[in-house]
Structure formats: C-alpha cells, structure tokens
Coordinates of C-alpha atoms and ligand atoms in Angstrom, one line a residue:
M1 CA 56.4 -7.7 59.1
A2 CA 52.9 -6.1 58.9
A3 CA 52.3 -2.8 60.5
D4 CA 49.9 -2.7 63.4
D5 CA 47.0 -1.4 61.3
V6 CA 47.2 -4.1 58.6
L7 CA 44.2 -6.5 58.6
L8 CA 44.9 -8.6 55.6
E9 CA 48.1 -9.1 53.8
I10 CA 48.5 -10.8 50.4
E11 CA 52.0 -11.7 49.3
D12 CA 53.0 -13.0 45.9
L13 CA 49.6 -14.7 45.4
R14 CA 49.4 -16.9 42.2
T15 CA 46.1 -18.4 41.2
H16 CA 46.2 -20.3 37.9
F17 CA 43.6 -22.2 35.8
L18 CA 45.1 -25.4 34.3
L19 CA 43.2 -25.8 31.0
D20 CA 43.7 -28.2 28.2
D21 CA 45.1 -25.6 25.9
G22 CA 47.3 -23.8 28.3
V23 CA 47.6 -22.3 31.8
V24 CA 45.6 -19.1 32.5
C25 CA 47.7 -17.1 35.0
A26 CA 44.6 -15.2 36.3
V27 CA 46.5 -14.0 39.4
D28 CA 50.2 -13.9 38.9
G29 CA 52.1 -12.4 41.9
V30 CA 49.7 -10.1 43.7
D31 CA 51.0 -8.1 46.7
L32 CA 48.4 -6.2 48.6
R33 CA 47.4 -5.2 52.1
V34 CA 44.1 -4.0 53.5
R35 CA 44.3 -1.8 56.6
K36 CA 41.8 -2.1 59.5
G37 CA 38.6 -0.1 58.9
E38 CA 39.6 1.3 55.5
T39 CA 38.1 1.0 52.0
L40 CA 40.5 -0.4 49.5
A41 CA 39.3 -0.2 45.9
I42 CA 40.6 -2.7 43.4
V43 CA 40.3 -1.4 39.8
G44 CA 41.4 -2.5 36.4
E45 CA 40.0 -3.6 33.1
S46 CA 37.8 -6.7 32.7
G47 CA 39.8 -9.9 32.9
C48 CA 42.7 -8.5 34.9
G49 CA 42.1 -10.9 37.8
K50 CA 40.2 -8.9 40.3
S51 CA 37.5 -11.5 41.0
V52 CA 39.8 -14.5 41.0
M53 CA 42.1 -12.6 43.5
A54 CA 39.2 -11.9 45.8
R55 CA 37.8 -15.4 45.6
S56 CA 41.2 -16.8 46.4
I57 CA 41.2 -15.0 49.7
L58 CA 38.3 -17.2 50.9
R59 CA 39.4 -20.1 48.7
L60 CA 36.3 -19.9 46.6
V61 CA 38.1 -20.6 43.3
D62 CA 36.6 -23.6 41.6
P63 CA 38.7 -26.2 39.8
P64 CA 40.5 -26.2 37.4
G65 CA 41.6 -23.0 39.2
Q66 CA 44.1 -23.4 42.0
I67 CA 46.3 -21.4 44.2
E68 CA 49.8 -22.1 43.0
G69 CA 51.7 -20.1 45.6
G70 CA 51.8 -17.1 47.9
K71 CA 50.6 -16.2 51.3
I72 CA 47.4 -14.6 52.6
T73 CA 47.6 -13.5 56.2
L74 CA 44.6 -12.4 58.2
H75 CA 45.5 -10.5 61.4
R76 CA 42.9 -11.4 63.9
E77 CA 42.8 -10.0 67.4
S78 CA 43.9 -13.4 68.6
G79 CA 46.9 -13.4 66.3
P80 CA 47.7 -13.9 62.6
V81 CA 46.3 -16.8 60.6
E82 CA 47.5 -18.0 57.2
L83 CA 44.6 -18.6 54.7
V84 CA 46.3 -20.3 51.8
G85 CA 47.2 -23.4 53.9
A86 CA 44.2 -23.2 56.2
D87 CA 42.0 -26.3 56.7
R88 CA 38.3 -26.4 56.0
K89 CA 37.4 -26.0 59.6
L90 CA 39.4 -22.8 60.0
L91 CA 38.0 -21.5 56.7
R92 CA 34.5 -22.1 57.8
Q93 CA 35.1 -20.1 61.0
I94 CA 36.6 -17.3 59.0
R95 CA 33.9 -17.0 56.4
W96 CA 31.1 -14.7 57.5
N97 CA 32.7 -14.2 60.9
D98 CA 35.9 -12.5 59.9
I99 CA 35.6 -12.1 56.2
A100 CA 32.3 -11.9 54.3
M101 CA 31.7 -11.5 50.6
V102 CA 29.1 -9.8 48.5
F103 CA 28.9 -10.4 44.7
Q104 CA 27.5 -8.6 41.7
E105 CA 24.7 -10.9 41.4
P106 CA 23.1 -11.7 44.8
M107 CA 21.1 -14.6 43.2
A108 CA 24.4 -16.4 42.8
S109 CA 25.0 -16.5 46.5
L110 CA 21.5 -16.5 48.0
S111 CA 19.6 -19.8 48.1
L112 CA 16.4 -19.7 46.0
V113 CA 14.5 -22.2 48.1
H114 CA 15.0 -20.6 51.5
T115 CA 13.7 -17.3 52.8
I116 CA 16.0 -14.4 53.3
G117 CA 15.5 -14.7 57.1
S118 CA 16.3 -18.4 57.4
Q119 CA 19.6 -17.8 55.4
I120 CA 20.7 -15.1 57.8
V121 CA 19.6 -17.1 60.8
E122 CA 21.7 -20.0 59.6
A123 CA 24.8 -17.9 59.0
V124 CA 24.5 -16.4 62.5
R125 CA 23.9 -19.7 64.3
L126 CA 26.8 -21.3 62.5
H127 CA 29.1 -18.9 64.1
E128 CA 27.5 -17.8 67.3
N129 CA 25.9 -19.6 70.2
V130 CA 22.5 -18.0 69.9
G131 CA 19.0 -19.4 69.9
K132 CA 16.7 -19.4 66.9
A133 CA 14.5 -16.5 68.2
A134 CA 17.6 -14.3 68.9
A135 CA 19.1 -15.1 65.5
R136 CA 15.7 -14.2 63.9
N137 CA 15.7 -10.9 65.7
R138 CA 19.2 -10.2 64.5
A139 CA 18.0 -10.9 61.0
I140 CA 15.1 -8.5 61.3
E141 CA 17.4 -5.9 62.8
M142 CA 20.0 -6.3 60.0
L143 CA 17.3 -6.1 57.3
D144 CA 16.1 -2.9 58.9
R145 CA 19.6 -1.6 59.1
V146 CA 20.2 -2.0 55.4
G147 CA 17.0 -0.1 54.6
I148 CA 14.6 -2.9 53.7
P149 CA 11.1 -1.6 54.5
M150 CA 8.9 -3.8 56.7
P151 CA 11.7 -6.1 57.8
Q152 CA 9.3 -8.1 60.0
R153 CA 7.5 -9.2 56.9
R154 CA 10.4 -9.3 54.5
V155 CA 12.3 -11.7 56.7
D156 CA 10.0 -14.4 55.4
A157 CA 10.3 -13.4 51.8
Y158 CA 12.2 -15.6 49.2
P159 CA 14.9 -13.9 47.2
F160 CA 12.8 -13.9 44.0
E161 CA 10.2 -11.8 45.7
L162 CA 12.6 -8.9 46.1
S163 CA 13.8 -6.4 43.5
G164 CA 17.5 -6.3 42.4
G165 CA 18.3 -3.5 44.8
M166 CA 16.5 -5.1 47.7
R167 CA 18.2 -8.4 47.0
Q168 CA 21.6 -6.7 47.1
R169 CA 20.6 -5.1 50.4
A170 CA 19.5 -8.5 51.8
M171 CA 22.9 -9.9 50.7
I172 CA 24.7 -7.2 52.5
A173 CA 22.5 -7.8 55.6
M174 CA 23.5 -11.4 55.5
A175 CA 27.2 -10.6 55.0
L176 CA 27.2 -8.2 58.0
A177 CA 25.1 -10.3 60.4
C178 CA 28.2 -11.8 62.0
R179 CA 30.0 -8.5 62.1
P180 CA 33.0 -9.4 59.9
S181 CA 36.2 -7.3 60.1
L182 CA 36.5 -7.4 56.3
L183 CA 33.8 -7.2 53.7
I184 CA 34.8 -8.1 50.2
A185 CA 32.4 -6.6 47.7
D186 CA 32.9 -7.7 44.1
E187 CA 31.1 -5.2 41.8
P188 CA 28.3 -4.9 44.3
T189 CA 26.5 -2.2 42.4
T190 CA 27.3 -2.9 38.8
A191 CA 23.9 -4.6 38.0
L192 CA 21.9 -1.7 39.6
D193 CA 20.6 1.6 38.3
V194 CA 22.6 4.7 39.2
T195 CA 20.3 5.9 42.0
T196 CA 20.2 2.5 43.7
Q197 CA 23.9 2.2 43.2
A198 CA 24.5 5.5 45.0
Q199 CA 22.2 4.3 47.8
I200 CA 24.0 1.0 48.3
L201 CA 27.4 2.8 48.3
E202 CA 26.2 5.2 50.9
L203 CA 24.8 2.3 52.9
L204 CA 28.1 0.5 52.8
R205 CA 29.8 3.6 54.1
D206 CA 27.4 4.1 57.0
L207 CA 27.7 0.4 58.0
Q208 CA 31.5 0.7 57.8
D209 CA 31.5 3.6 60.2
E210 CA 29.1 1.8 62.5
F211 CA 30.8 -1.6 62.6
G212 CA 34.4 -0.4 62.0
M213 CA 35.0 -3.0 59.3
A214 CA 37.3 -2.8 56.3
I215 CA 36.0 -3.0 52.8
M216 CA 37.7 -4.4 49.7
L217 CA 35.6 -2.9 46.9
I218 CA 36.2 -4.4 43.5
T219 CA 35.0 -2.1 40.7
H220 CA 35.9 -1.3 37.1
D221 CA 34.3 2.1 37.7
L222 CA 36.9 4.7 38.8
G223 CA 34.1 7.1 39.7
V224 CA 32.8 4.7 42.3
A225 CA 36.4 4.2 43.6
A226 CA 36.8 8.0 43.8
Q227 CA 33.6 8.3 45.8
V228 CA 34.3 5.8 48.5
A229 CA 37.9 4.5 48.6
D230 CA 40.7 5.5 51.0
S231 CA 43.3 3.4 49.2
M232 CA 43.4 2.0 45.7
A233 CA 45.2 -0.8 43.9
V234 CA 45.3 -0.9 40.1
M235 CA 45.5 -4.4 38.6
Y236 CA 46.7 -5.4 35.2
L237 CA 47.0 -9.0 34.0
G238 CA 47.0 -10.6 37.4
R239 CA 49.4 -8.2 39.1
V240 CA 49.0 -4.9 41.1
V241 CA 50.8 -2.2 39.0
E242 CA 50.0 0.8 41.3
Y243 CA 49.0 1.2 44.9
G244 CA 48.5 4.3 47.0
G245 CA 46.0 6.6 48.6
A246 CA 42.9 6.8 46.3
E247 CA 42.9 10.6 46.1
Q248 CA 46.6 10.7 45.3
V249 CA 46.5 7.9 42.7
L250 CA 43.5 9.6 40.9
A251 CA 45.1 13.0 41.1
E252 CA 48.6 12.0 40.1
P253 CA 48.8 8.5 38.6
R254 CA 52.4 7.3 38.2
H255 CA 52.1 4.0 36.3
P256 CA 51.5 4.4 32.5
Y257 CA 48.6 2.0 32.8
T258 CA 46.9 4.0 35.5
K259 CA 47.4 7.1 33.4
A260 CA 45.9 5.5 30.4
L261 CA 43.0 4.1 32.4
L262 CA 42.2 7.5 33.8
R263 CA 42.3 9.0 30.3
S264 CA 39.8 6.4 29.1
M265 CA 37.2 7.2 31.8
P266 CA 34.7 10.0 31.9
R267 CA 35.8 12.3 34.6
L268 CA 33.9 14.7 36.9
G269 CA 34.6 18.2 36.0
R270 CA 35.8 17.4 32.5
A271 CA 34.0 19.5 29.9
A272 CA 31.1 17.6 28.4
R273 CA 31.6 15.8 25.1
T274 CA 35.4 15.9 25.3
R275 CA 36.6 12.8 23.6
L276 CA 37.9 9.9 25.8
T277 CA 41.0 8.1 24.6
A278 CA 40.8 4.4 24.6
I279 CA 43.9 2.5 25.8
K280 CA 45.6 1.4 22.6
G281 CA 45.5 -2.3 21.8
M282 CA 43.6 -5.0 23.8
V283 CA 44.2 -6.9 27.0
P284 CA 46.2 -9.9 25.7
P285 CA 44.7 -13.3 26.6
P286 CA 46.1 -14.3 30.0
Y287 CA 47.7 -17.5 28.7
A288 CA 49.8 -15.3 26.4
R289 CA 51.3 -13.0 29.0
P290 CA 53.9 -10.8 27.3
E291 CA 57.5 -11.1 28.4
G292 CA 58.9 -8.5 30.8
C293 CA 56.3 -6.0 31.8
A294 CA 52.9 -7.4 30.7
F295 CA 51.7 -3.9 29.8
H296 CA 54.6 -3.0 27.5
P297 CA 52.9 -3.7 24.1
R298 CA 50.3 -1.1 25.0
C299 CA 52.5 1.3 26.9
D300 CA 53.3 4.7 25.4
A301 CA 56.4 5.1 27.6
V302 CA 57.9 1.7 26.7
M303 CA 61.7 1.4 26.8
A304 CA 62.7 -1.0 24.0
G305 CA 65.1 -3.7 25.1
R306 CA 64.1 -3.3 28.8
C307 CA 60.4 -3.4 29.3
D308 CA 60.0 -6.3 26.9
T309 CA 62.6 -8.4 28.8
V310 CA 62.8 -7.4 32.5
L311 CA 59.9 -8.2 34.9
P312 CA 59.4 -5.0 36.9
R313 CA 59.6 -5.1 40.7
R314 CA 57.4 -3.1 43.1
V315 CA 59.1 0.3 43.7
P316 CA 58.1 2.3 46.7
L317 CA 58.0 6.0 45.8
R318 CA 58.6 8.9 48.1
E319 CA 55.4 11.0 47.7
P320 CA 54.3 14.2 49.4
V321 CA 51.3 12.3 50.9
G322 CA 50.9 8.7 51.8
D323 CA 52.6 5.5 50.5
R324 CA 52.8 4.8 46.8
E325 CA 54.1 1.7 45.1
V326 CA 54.5 1.4 41.3
T327 CA 55.5 -1.8 39.5
C328 CA 57.2 -0.1 36.5
L329 CA 60.8 0.0 35.2
L330 CA 60.6 3.8 34.6
Y331 CA 60.7 4.2 38.4
E332 CA 63.4 1.5 39.2
E333 CA 66.3 3.9 38.5
E334 CA 64.7 6.5 40.7
S335 CA 64.6 4.4 43.8
Ligands
ATP401 N1 36.7 -20.8 35.7 C1 37.6 -20.3 34.9 N2 38.3 -21.0 34.0 C2 39.2 -20.5 33.2 N3 39.6 -19.2 33.2 C3 39.0 -18.4 34.1 C4 38.0 -18.9 35.0 N4 37.6 -17.9 35.8 C5 38.3 -16.8 35.4 N5 39.2 -17.1 34.4 C6 40.1 -16.2 33.8 O1 40.9 -15.5 34.7 C7 41.1 -14.2 34.3 C8 40.7 -13.2 35.4 O2 39.3 -13.2 35.5 P1 38.5 -12.4 36.6 O3 37.2 -12.9 36.6 O4 39.3 -12.4 37.9 O5 38.6 -10.9 36.0 P2 38.0 -9.6 36.5 O6 39.1 -8.6 36.7 O7 37.2 -9.9 37.7 O8 37.1 -9.1 35.3 P3 35.7 -8.4 35.3 O9 35.9 -6.9 35.5 O10 35.1 -8.7 33.9 O11 34.8 -9.0 36.4 C9 40.3 -14.0 33.0 O12 41.2 -14.1 31.9 C10 39.4 -15.1 33.0 O13 39.1 -15.5 31.7
MG402 MG1 35.2 -9.8 38.2

C-alpha cells in the first residue's frame, strides 16, 4: 500500500529490448516511488537504464523495446491508475496533464515546422476546454514565466530561431502549460553551458514551488543532484541499488556502488587537484548481466560465493534520518 504522499509508484518494472543477438535487459526490476511535490534525482553511469525507465512511465519506449512486467501506479486525486496496462486514450489524458516530460535535446520533442506558441496551444487545447485566444494567452504567460524575453513576439518563433537555452525553456513552458503533477526531466541541462544550466535548474525549482509539482530529475551529474534533489535513487544495470534522502545518500552512501560513484566525482570542498578514483572495470554490456549482484565484478567489498550467485533484495535500513533502502547482500544479514 502506498503512503498518502506517494504520487507515482513503480514496482518490479522490466523493460527489455529483444534484439537479434540477445535480449537487452535495460530495466530489470526497478522499484521506486516519487512523493508529491518532491524532487527525486535518478543517478547512475551511462547505460544503466535511466532513460528507458523514464520513458517506460509514459510508454514512450519504441520497439524492439517492450515492458515485460511490473506495475506503474499514478495516484491521482480521483484515485490510482495503472499505467503499464493503460489504453491509449488514458495515456493521452495523462501525458502533459498529469505527467510531462522534458528531454536533453528539446529539438527531439519540439516540432520543427510549427511555432513554439502553436505547439503549446495545441497541448493546452488537447486537455482543456479553452478557446484559441485563451490558450494563446496561456502560452505567452508560460513563456514569460520561464524567462523568455518578449514572449508576445517569441510565441510566433520557430524552434530553430531560438538558442539552446531558450529552446529548453520553451520546452519547459510547454511541459508545464497543463500544470502536471509530475515533471520528468531527462538530463534537461546536460547540453547547456554551466551558467545556463544553473539558470534552468533554478527555474525548475521556482516553478516547482509555484505549481507544487513533483520532479523526477535524471542526471549523471551528482553535483546537480546535490543542488536540487530531496530524494535520490542510484541505478546500476537496470535496477535501483540505493534509495534515500539526497543529503543522506551523498553524505553517507551505503551501497559499494554509490560509494565508488561518489569517489569518482569531483566534489565541492575537496581540495583542488586531488586525484579522482575511477570505478574499476567497465559497465558490462546489458545482455551479459553478471549472475548474482550485477555489480559484483567491480565491487571492492565482494563476498566470494555469495555476491556472484545470490540476487540481492531491497533491504530497508534503519537510519538516523529518513528512509534508506540498499540492494546489497552486505546488508541482508543486518536486517
Ligand atoms: N532502442 C534501443 N535498442 C537497443 N538497446 C537500447 C535501446 N535504447 C536503449 N538501449 C539500451 O538500454 C540500456 C539502457 O539505456 P538508457 O538510455 O536507459 O541508459 P541511460 O542510463 O539513460 O544512459 P545515459 O546516461 O547515457 O543517458 C543501454 O544498454 C542501451 O544500450
Ligand atoms: Mg539517458
């Protein structure tokens, strides 16, 4: 049973790609929840399944990818809805209205042949019973809200007429025009310079306060996660290996993978020029998932004869502050 404050709950989600030379288990048993109004950061190395997991929520995974199992429950005010089995009509209602998504490259989701304004107007009118003029006013208001100068004029601009940062703002305006309760942002600032990145993150935070929406922020940048996240989920090879309050996870990581990930990242406050340690080995290809715990070949706390044979379960830990869950055999005895 979900607690009252849970907005989205993912249980044992599996999304696989059925290719000629094998099955890529991109998402392989993800358990996760997003609370109302919070920012949950999803972190992990490239290829660990962050984007496929996020796209699975709105069923935006293209063939040969398909959801093989699991449950995704959205807790709406009118009651819970199940997204994995939802029909197209329900999904259309939910997209933009309840859950909106922003990608790293806005050009991939904006139409090139329509003006920014007409795309926002269309999204609004698809979901709300408002006239063209009112929807256009909403578009101008949203462009203004995301900090696009001269919104009255820019509303008639085409995406290619805007800079990268402005396009990302326009994408956010479009995503928020229907006031979703969850915004999924997949590396929304990765393609931008540092200053623009900081501005966009601040904008997201302001809009979150104003609209009371939750944000699932996907990033491989732990610095970004530290800046904005309330909670944090660390993914490795298609599973969540550690979950908890962002501050707590960053200050006292429990899973050997989280510890290694933190050691490999430049940290605020660390003396300049101290050497970072790369995580040993490479992420194995996802069609060759190691037996037992998938991280065991790279883990410096590996227990021979156990970690290479037993699939770890999620272990809830008793922590001084907040919830913590770690999927690691080191902690199974403890619980
Ligand atoms: N269309 C596809 N066909 C086959 N495999 C795919 C496809 N899309 C993704 N994958 C595989 O699924 C796995 C997870 O990919 P995903 O894009 O979710 O990683 P990610 O964590 O978002 O990485 P990044 O940080 O680089 O964005 C990868 O091994 C990837 O190769
Ligand atoms: Mg990705």
